[in-house]
Tab-separated table of C-alpha atoms in Angstrom:
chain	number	residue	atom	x	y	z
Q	16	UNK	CA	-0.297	-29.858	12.930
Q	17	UNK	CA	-1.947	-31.871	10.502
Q	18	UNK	CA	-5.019	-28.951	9.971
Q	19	UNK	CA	-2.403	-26.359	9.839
Q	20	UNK	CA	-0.770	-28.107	7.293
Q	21	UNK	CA	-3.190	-28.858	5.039
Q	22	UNK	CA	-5.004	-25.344	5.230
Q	23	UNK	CA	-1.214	-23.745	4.371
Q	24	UNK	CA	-1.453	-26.578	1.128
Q	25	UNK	CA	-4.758	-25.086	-0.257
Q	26	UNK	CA	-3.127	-21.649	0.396
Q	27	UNK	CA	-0.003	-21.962	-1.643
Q	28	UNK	CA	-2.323	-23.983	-4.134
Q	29	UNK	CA	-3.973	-20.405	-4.336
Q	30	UNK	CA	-0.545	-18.314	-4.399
Q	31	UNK	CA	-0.198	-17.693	-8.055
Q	32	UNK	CA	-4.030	-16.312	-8.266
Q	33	UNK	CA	-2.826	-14.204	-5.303
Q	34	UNK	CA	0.145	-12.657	-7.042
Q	35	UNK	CA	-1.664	-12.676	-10.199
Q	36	UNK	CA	-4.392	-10.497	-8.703
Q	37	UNK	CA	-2.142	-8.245	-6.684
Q	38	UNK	CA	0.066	-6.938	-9.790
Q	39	UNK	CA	-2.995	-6.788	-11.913
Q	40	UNK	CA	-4.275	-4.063	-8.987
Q	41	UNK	CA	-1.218	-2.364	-8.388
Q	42	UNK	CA	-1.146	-1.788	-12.556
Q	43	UNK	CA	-4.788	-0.376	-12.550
Q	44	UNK	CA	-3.520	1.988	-9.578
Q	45	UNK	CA	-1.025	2.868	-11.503
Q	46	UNK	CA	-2.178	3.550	-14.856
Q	47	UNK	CA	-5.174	6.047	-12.768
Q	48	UNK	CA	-2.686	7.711	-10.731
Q	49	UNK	CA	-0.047	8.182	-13.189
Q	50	UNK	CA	-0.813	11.807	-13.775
Q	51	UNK	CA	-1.442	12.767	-10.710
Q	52	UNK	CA	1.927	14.709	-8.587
Q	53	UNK	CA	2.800	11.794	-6.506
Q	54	UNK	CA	5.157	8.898	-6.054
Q	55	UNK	CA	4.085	5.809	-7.395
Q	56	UNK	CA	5.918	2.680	-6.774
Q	57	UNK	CA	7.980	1.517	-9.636
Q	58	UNK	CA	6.795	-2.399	-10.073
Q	59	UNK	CA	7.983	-4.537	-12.373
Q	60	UNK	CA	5.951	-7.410	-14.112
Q	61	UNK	CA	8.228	-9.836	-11.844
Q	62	UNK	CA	8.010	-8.036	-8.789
Q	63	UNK	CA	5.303	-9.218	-5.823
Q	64	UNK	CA	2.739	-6.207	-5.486
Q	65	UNK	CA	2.685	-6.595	-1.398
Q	66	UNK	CA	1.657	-3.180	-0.991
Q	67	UNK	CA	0.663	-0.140	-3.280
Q	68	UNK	CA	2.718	2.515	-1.264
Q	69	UNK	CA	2.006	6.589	-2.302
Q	70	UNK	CA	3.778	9.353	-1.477
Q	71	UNK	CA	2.389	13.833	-2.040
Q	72	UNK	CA	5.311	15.734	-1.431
Q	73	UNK	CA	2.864	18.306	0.202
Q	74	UNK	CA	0.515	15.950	2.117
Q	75	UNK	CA	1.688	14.089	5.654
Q	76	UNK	CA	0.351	10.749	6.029
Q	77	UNK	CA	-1.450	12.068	8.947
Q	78	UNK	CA	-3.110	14.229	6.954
Q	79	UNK	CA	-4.005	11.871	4.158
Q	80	UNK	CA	-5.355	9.152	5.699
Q	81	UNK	CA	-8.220	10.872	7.969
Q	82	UNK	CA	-9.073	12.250	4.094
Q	83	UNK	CA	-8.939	9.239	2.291
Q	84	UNK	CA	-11.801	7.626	5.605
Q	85	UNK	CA	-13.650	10.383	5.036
Q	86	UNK	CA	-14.115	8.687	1.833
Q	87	UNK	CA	-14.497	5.195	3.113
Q	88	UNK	CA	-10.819	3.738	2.069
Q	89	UNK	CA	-9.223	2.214	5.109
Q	90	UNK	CA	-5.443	3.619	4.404
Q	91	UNK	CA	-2.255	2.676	6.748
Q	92	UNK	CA	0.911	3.914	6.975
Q	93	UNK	CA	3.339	1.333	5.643
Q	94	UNK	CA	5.134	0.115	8.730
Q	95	UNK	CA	3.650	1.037	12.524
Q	96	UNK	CA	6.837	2.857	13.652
Q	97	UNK	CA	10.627	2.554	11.977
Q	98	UNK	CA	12.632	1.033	13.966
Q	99	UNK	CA	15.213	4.052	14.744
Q	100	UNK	CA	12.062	5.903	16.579
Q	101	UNK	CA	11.271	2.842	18.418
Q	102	UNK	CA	14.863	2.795	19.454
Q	103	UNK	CA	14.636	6.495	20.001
Q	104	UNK	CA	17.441	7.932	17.945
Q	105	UNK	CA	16.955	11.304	16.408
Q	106	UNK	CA	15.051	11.584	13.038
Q	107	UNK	CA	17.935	13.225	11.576
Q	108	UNK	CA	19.884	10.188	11.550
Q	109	UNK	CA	17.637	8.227	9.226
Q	110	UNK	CA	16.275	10.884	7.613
Q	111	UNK	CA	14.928	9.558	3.924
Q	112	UNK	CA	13.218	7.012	6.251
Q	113	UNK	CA	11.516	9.370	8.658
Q	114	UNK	CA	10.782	11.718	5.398
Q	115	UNK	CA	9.170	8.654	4.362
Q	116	UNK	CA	7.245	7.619	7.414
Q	117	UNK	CA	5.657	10.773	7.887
Q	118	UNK	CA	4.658	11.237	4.181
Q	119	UNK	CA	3.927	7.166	2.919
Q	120	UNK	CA	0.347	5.944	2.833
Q	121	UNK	CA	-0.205	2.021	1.602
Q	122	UNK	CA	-3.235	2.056	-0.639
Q	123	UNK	CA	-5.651	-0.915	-0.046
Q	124	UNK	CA	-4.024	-3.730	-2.009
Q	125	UNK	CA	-5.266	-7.158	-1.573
Q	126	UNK	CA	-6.508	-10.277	-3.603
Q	127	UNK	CA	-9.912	-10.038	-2.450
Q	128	UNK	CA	-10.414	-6.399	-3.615
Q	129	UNK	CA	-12.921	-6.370	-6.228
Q	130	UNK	CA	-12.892	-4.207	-9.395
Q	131	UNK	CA	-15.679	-2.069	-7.335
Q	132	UNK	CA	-13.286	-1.479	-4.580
Q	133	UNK	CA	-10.806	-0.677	-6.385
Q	134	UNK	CA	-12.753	2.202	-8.326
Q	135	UNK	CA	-13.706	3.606	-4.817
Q	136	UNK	CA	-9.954	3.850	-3.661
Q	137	UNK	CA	-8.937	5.448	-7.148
Q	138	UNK	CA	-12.296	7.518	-7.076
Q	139	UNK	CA	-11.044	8.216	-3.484
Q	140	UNK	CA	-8.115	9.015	-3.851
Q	141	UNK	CA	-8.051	11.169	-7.129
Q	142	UNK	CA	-10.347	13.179	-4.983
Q	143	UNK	CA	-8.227	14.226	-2.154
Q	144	UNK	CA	-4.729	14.401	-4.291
């Protein structure tokens, strides 16, 4: 429609503030978790910062997140379910991506955060790593 239409305009008129503000957070998350013994991702100044995706070797995801509420950070697991569970094949045959599923937590990450927030998810989550 017409409305749709011109609210998706003033959106992608807002895009580049949106990416802007994404990669600036996922660099501050970076730069406080970087000594820290996780998995960070690996972004590049060119790449889209859609989520901020960490991984403890020694930590589940189910384990994690219930910590990191504790805290007051809302923390998801990256996808709802992979697709080869949904379909339900064994684990072993996708294993990096059940590894992944079970140990993966996405980090709040969006361009409304404020500087604030942000400090309570690294606060948060230096805490409980």
């Amino acid at each position: 429609t017409d409305i749709q239409a011109a609210i998706a305009r003033e959106q992608l008129r807002a895009l580049p503030g949106f990416i802007s503000r994404r990669r600036e957070l996922a660099l501050r998350y970076s730069v406080a978790f970087e000594d820290l013994a996780i998995t960070l991702p690996d972004f590049t100044e060119e790449d889209l910062a859609f989520r901020y995706v960490i991984q403890h070797d020694k930590i589940t995801a189910s384990s994690l997140i219930p910590m990191l509420e504790r805290h007051g950070i809302s923390a998801r697991a990256p996808v709802f379910q992979p697709l080869h569970r949904v379909m339900k094949m064994d684990d072993a045959s996708m294993p990096n991506t059940s590894r992944t599923q079970d140990k993966a937590v996405s980090l709040p990450l969006y361009p409304a955060l404020t500087d604030g927030e942000a400090d309570q998810v690294i606060a948060a989550a230096r805490a409980v790593l």
